[in-house]
Short mmCIF file of N, CA and C in Angstrom, two decimals:
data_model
loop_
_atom_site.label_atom_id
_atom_site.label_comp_id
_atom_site.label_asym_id
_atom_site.label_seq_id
_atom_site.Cartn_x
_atom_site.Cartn_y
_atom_site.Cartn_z
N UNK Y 57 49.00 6.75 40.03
CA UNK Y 57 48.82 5.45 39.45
C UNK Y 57 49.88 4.53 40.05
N UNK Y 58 49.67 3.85 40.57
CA UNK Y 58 50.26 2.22 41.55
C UNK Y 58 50.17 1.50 40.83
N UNK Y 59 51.51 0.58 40.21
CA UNK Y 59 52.03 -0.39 39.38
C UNK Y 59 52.76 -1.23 40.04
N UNK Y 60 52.78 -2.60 40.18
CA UNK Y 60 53.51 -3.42 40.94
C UNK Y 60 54.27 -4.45 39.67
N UNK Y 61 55.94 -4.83 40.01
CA UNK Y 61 56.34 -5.75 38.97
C UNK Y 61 55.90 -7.19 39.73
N UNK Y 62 55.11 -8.25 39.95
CA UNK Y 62 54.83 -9.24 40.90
C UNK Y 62 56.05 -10.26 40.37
N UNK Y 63 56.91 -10.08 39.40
CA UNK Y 63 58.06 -10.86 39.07
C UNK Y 63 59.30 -10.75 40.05
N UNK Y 64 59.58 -9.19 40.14
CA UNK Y 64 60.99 -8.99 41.16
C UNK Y 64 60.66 -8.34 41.88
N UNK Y 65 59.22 -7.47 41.90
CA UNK Y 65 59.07 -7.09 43.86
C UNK Y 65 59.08 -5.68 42.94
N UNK Y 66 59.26 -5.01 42.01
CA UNK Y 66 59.26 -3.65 41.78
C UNK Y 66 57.95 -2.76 41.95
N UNK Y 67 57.90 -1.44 42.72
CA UNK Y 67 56.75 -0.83 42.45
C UNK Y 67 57.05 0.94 42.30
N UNK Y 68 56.13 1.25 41.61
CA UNK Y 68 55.89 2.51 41.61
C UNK Y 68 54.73 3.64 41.77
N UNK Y 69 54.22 4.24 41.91
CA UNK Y 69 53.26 5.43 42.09
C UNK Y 69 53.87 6.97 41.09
N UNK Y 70 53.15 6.76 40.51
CA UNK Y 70 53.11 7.87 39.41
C UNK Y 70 52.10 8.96 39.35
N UNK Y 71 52.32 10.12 39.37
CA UNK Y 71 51.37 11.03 39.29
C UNK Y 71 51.78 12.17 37.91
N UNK Y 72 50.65 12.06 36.92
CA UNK Y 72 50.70 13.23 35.73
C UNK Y 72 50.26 14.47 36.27
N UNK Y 73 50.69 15.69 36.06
CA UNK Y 73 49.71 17.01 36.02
C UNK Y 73 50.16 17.27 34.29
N UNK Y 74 48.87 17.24 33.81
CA UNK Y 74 48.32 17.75 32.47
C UNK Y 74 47.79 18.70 32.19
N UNK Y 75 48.54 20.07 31.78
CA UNK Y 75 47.45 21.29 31.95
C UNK Y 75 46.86 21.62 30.79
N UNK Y 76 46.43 20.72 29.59
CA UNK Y 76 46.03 21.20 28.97
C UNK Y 76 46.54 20.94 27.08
N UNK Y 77 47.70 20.87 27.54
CA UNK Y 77 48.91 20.82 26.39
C UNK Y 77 49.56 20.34 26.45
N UNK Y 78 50.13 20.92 27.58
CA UNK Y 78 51.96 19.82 28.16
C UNK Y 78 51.75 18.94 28.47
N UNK Y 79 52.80 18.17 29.45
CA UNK Y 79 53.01 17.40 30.50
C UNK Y 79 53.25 17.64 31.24
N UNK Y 80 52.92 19.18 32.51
CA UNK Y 80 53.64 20.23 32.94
C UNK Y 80 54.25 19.13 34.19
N UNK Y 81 54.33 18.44 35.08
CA UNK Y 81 54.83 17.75 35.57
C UNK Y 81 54.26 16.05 36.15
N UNK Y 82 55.70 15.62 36.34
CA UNK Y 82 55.74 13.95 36.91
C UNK Y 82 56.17 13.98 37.97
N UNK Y 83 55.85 13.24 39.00
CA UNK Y 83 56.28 12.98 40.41
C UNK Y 83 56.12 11.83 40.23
N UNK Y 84 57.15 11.40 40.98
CA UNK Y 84 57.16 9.67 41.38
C UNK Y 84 57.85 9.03 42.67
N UNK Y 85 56.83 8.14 43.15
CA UNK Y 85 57.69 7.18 44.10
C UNK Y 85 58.18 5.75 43.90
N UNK Y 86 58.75 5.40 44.03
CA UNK Y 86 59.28 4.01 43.61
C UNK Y 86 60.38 2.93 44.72
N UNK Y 87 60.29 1.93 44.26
CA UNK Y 87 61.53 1.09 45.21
C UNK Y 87 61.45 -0.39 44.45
N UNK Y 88 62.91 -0.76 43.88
CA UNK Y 88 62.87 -1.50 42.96
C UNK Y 88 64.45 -1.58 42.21
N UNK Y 89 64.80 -2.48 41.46
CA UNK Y 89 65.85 -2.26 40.87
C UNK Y 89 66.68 -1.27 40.16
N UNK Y 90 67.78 -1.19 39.83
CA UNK Y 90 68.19 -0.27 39.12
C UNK Y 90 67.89 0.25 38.05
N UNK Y 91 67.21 -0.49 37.53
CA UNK Y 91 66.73 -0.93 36.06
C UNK Y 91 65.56 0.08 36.10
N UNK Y 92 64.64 -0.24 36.99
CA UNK Y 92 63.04 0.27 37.15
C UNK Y 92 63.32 2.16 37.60
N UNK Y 93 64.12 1.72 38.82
CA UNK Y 93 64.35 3.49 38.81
C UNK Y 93 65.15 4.35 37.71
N UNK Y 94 65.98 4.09 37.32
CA UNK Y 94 66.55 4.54 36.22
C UNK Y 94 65.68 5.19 35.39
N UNK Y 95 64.75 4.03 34.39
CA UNK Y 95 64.09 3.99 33.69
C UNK Y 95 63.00 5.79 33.70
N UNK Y 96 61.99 5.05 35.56
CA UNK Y 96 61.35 6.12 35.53
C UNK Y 96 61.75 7.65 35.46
N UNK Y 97 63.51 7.79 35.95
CA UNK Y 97 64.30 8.67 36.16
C UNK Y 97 64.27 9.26 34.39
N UNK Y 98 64.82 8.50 34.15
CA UNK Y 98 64.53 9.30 32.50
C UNK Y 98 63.29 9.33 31.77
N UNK Y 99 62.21 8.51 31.99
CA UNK Y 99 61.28 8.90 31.55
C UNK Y 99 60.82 10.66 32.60
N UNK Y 100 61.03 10.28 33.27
CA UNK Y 100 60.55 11.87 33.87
C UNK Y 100 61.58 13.11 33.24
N UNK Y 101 62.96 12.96 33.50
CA UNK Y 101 63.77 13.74 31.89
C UNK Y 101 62.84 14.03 30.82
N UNK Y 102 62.85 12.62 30.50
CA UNK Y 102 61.91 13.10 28.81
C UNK Y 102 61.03 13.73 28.48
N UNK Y 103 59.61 13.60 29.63
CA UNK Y 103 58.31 13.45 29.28
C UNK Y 103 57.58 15.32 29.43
N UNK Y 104 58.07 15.42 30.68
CA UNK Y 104 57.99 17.14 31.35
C UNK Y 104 58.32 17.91 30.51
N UNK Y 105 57.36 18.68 29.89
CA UNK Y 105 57.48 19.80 29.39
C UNK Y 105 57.00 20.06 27.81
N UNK Y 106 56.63 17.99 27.31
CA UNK Y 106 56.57 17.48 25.85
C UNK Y 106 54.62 18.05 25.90
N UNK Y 107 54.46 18.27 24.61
CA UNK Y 107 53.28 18.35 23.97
C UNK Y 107 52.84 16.97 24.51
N UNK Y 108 51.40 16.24 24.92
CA UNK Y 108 50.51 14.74 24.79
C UNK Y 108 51.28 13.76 23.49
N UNK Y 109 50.93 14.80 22.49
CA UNK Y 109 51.19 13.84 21.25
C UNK Y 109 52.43 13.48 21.05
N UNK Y 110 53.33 13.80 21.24
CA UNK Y 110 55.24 14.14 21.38
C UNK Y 110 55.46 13.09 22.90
N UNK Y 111 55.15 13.94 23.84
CA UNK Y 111 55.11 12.19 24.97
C UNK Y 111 54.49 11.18 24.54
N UNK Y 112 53.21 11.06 23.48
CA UNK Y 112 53.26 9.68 23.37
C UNK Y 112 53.89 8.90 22.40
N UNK Y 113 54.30 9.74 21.57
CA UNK Y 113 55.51 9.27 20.56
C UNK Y 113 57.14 8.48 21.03
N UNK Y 114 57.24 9.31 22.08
CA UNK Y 114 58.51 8.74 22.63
C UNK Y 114 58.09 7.15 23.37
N UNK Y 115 56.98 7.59 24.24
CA UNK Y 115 56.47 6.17 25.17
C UNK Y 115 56.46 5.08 24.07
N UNK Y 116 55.88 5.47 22.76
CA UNK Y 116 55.64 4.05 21.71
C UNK Y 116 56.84 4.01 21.03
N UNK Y 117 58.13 4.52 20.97
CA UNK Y 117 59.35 4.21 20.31
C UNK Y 117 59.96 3.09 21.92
N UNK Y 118 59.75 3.93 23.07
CA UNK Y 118 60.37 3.12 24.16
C UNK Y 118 59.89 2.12 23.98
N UNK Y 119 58.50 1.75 23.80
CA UNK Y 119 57.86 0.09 23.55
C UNK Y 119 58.74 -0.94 22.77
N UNK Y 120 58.35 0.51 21.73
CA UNK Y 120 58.85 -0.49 20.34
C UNK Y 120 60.58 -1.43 20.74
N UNK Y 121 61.25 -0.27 21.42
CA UNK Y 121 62.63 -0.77 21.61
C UNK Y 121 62.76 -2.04 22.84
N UNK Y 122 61.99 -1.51 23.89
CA UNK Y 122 62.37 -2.89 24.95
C UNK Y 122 61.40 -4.17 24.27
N UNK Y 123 60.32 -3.80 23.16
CA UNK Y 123 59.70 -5.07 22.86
C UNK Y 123 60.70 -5.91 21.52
N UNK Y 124 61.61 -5.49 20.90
CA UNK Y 124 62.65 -5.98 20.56
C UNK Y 124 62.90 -7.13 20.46
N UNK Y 125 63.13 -7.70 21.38
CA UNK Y 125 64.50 -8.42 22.10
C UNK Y 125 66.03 -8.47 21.29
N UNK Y 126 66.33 -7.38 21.17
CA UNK Y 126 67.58 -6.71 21.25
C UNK Y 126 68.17 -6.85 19.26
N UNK Y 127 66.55 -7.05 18.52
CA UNK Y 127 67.02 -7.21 17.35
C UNK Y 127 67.02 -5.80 16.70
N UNK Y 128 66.53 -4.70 17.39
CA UNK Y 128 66.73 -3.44 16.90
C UNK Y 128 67.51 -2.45 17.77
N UNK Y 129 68.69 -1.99 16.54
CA UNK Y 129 69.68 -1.47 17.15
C UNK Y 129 69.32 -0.08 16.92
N UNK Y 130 69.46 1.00 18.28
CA UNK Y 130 68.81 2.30 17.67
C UNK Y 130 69.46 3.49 16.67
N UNK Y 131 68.87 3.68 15.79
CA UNK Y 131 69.46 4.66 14.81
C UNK Y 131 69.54 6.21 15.39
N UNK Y 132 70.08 6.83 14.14
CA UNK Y 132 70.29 8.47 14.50
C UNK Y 132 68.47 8.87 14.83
N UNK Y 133 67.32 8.56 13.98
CA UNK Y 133 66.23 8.79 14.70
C UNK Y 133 65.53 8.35 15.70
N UNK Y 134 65.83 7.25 16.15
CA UNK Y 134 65.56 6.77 17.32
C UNK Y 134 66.51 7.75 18.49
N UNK Y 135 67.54 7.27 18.39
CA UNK Y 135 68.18 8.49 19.60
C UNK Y 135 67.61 10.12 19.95
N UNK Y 136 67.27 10.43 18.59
CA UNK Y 136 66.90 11.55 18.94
C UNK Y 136 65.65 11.86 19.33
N UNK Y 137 64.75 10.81 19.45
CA UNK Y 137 63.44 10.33 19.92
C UNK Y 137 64.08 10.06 21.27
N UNK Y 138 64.74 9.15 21.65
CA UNK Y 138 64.67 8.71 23.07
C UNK Y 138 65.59 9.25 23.85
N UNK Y 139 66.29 9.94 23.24
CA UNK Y 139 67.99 10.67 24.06
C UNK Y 139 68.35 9.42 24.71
N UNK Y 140 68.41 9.73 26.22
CA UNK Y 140 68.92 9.13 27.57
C UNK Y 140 68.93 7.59 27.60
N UNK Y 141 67.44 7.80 26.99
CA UNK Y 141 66.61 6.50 26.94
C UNK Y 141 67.41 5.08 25.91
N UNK Y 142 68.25 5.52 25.21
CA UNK Y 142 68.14 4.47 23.70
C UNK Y 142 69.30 3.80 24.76
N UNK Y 143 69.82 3.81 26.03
CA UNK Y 143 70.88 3.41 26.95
C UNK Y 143 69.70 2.19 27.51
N UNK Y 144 68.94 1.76 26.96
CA UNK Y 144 68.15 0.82 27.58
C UNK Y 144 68.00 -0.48 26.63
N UNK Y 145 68.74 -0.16 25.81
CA UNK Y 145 68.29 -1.36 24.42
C UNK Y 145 69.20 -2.51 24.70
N UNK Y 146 70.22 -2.72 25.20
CA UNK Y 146 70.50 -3.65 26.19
C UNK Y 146 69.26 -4.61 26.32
N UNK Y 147 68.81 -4.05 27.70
CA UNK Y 147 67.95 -4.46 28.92
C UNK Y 147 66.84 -5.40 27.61
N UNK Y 148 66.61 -4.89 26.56
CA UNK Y 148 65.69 -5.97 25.61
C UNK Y 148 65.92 -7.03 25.58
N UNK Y 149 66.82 -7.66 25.56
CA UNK Y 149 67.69 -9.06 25.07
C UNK Y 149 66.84 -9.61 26.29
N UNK Y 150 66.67 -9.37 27.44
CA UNK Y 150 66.35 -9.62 29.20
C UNK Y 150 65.14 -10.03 29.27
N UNK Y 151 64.27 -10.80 28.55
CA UNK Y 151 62.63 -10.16 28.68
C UNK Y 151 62.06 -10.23 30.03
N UNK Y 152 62.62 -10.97 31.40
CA UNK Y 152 62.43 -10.52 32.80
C UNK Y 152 62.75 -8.97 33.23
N UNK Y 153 63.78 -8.50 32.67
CA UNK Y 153 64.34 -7.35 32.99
C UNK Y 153 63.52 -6.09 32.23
N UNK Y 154 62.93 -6.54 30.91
CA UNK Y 154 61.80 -5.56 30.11
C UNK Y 154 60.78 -4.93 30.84
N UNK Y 155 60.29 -5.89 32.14
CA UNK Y 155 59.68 -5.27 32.66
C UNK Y 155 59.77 -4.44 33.39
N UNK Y 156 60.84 -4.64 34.40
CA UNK Y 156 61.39 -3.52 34.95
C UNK Y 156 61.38 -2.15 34.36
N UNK Y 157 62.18 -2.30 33.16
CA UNK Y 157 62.32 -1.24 32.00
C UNK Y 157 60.93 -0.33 31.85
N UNK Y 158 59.96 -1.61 31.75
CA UNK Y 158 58.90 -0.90 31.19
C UNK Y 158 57.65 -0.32 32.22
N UNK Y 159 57.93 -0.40 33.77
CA UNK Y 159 56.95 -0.51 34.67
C UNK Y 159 56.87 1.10 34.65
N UNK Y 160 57.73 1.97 34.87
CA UNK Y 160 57.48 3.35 35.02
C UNK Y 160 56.37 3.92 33.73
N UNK Y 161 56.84 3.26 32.74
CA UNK Y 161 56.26 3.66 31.19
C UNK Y 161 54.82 3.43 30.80
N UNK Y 162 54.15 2.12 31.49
CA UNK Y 162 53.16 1.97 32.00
C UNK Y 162 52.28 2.87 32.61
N UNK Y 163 52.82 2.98 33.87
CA UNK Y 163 52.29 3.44 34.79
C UNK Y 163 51.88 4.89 34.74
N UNK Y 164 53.23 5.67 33.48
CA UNK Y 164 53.07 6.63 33.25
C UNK Y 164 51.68 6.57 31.81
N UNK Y 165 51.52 6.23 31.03
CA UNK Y 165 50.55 5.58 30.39
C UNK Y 165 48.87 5.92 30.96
N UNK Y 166 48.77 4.93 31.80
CA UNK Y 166 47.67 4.98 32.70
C UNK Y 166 47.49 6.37 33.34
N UNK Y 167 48.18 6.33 33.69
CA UNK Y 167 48.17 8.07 35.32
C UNK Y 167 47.60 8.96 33.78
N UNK Y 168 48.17 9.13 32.32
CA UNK Y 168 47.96 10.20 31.79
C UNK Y 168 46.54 10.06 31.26
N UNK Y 169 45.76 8.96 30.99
CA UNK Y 169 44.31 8.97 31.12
C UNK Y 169 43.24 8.60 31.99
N UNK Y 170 44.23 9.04 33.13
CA UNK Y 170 43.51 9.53 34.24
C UNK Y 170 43.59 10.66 34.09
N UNK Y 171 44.32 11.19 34.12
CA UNK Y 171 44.58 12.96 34.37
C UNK Y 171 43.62 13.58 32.63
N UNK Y 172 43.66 13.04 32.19
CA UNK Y 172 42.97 13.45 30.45
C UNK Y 172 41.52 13.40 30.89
N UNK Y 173 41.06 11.83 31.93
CA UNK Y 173 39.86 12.23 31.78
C UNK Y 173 39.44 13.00 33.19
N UNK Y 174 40.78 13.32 33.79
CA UNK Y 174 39.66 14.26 35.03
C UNK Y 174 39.93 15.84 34.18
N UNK Y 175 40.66 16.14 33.44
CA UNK Y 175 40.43 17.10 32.77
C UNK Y 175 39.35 17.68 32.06
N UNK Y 176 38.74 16.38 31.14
CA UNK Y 176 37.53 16.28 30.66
C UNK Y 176 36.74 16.49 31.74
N UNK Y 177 36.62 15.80 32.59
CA UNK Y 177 35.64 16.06 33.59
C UNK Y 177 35.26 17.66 34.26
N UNK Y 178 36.76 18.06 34.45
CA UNK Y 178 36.35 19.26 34.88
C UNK Y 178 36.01 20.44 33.79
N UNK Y 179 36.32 19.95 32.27
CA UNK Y 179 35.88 21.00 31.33
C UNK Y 179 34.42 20.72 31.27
N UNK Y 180 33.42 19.83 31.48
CA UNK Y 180 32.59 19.61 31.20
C UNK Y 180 32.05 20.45 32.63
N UNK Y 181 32.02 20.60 33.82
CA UNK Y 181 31.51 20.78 35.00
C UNK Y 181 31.62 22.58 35.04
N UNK Y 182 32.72 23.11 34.47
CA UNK Y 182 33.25 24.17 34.59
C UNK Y 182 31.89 24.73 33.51
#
């Protein structure tokens, strides 16, 4: 999945493998700010290895936090939802910079219903 930021030039390419349960792995290419690689850098930390429902829990706390703008400060359950991640609540206050934040998260988003429905696809063919 190919995501472009058309604000600061950021892009990425994201690929899910979904086997079923996990998130058994993320690969990514990218070139872009510090902000954007970072980001995808810990979302790939986070996401590998989580149950669907558990990665998408974290992806909608990450929302919730860069959609903010820096009026939510993260608690003891939020951290332990986002670990690495709650080092981004900053970057909210920024709403140019949100995107950055948020382009890997996206992208990762999309790529996983792609990969859900070529799964489907191949349970149905199989």
């Amino acid at each position: 999945m190919h995501h472009v930021n058309p604000t600061c030039g950021d892009e990425i390419t994201l690929r899910v493998k979904y086997d079923g349960e996990t998130i058994s792995d993320i690969s990514y290419e990218g070139q872009g700010c510090s902000i954007s690689q970072a980001s995808a850098s810990v979302l790939n930390e986070l996401l590998v290895g989580k149950e669907l429902a558990e990665a998408q829990k974290v992806q909608e706390t990450f929302l919730e936090l860069m959609q903010s703008k820096g009026r939510i400060e993260p608690d003891d359950a939020m951290e332990e939802v986002l670990e690495d991640a709650v080092a981004f609540a900053g970057v909210s206050k920024y709403p140019a910079r949100v995107k950055c934040a948020l382009l890997s998260w996206m992208a990762w988003k999309d790529a996983t219903a792609q990969a859900l429905g070529e799964a489907d696809a191949e349970r149905k063919t199989a």
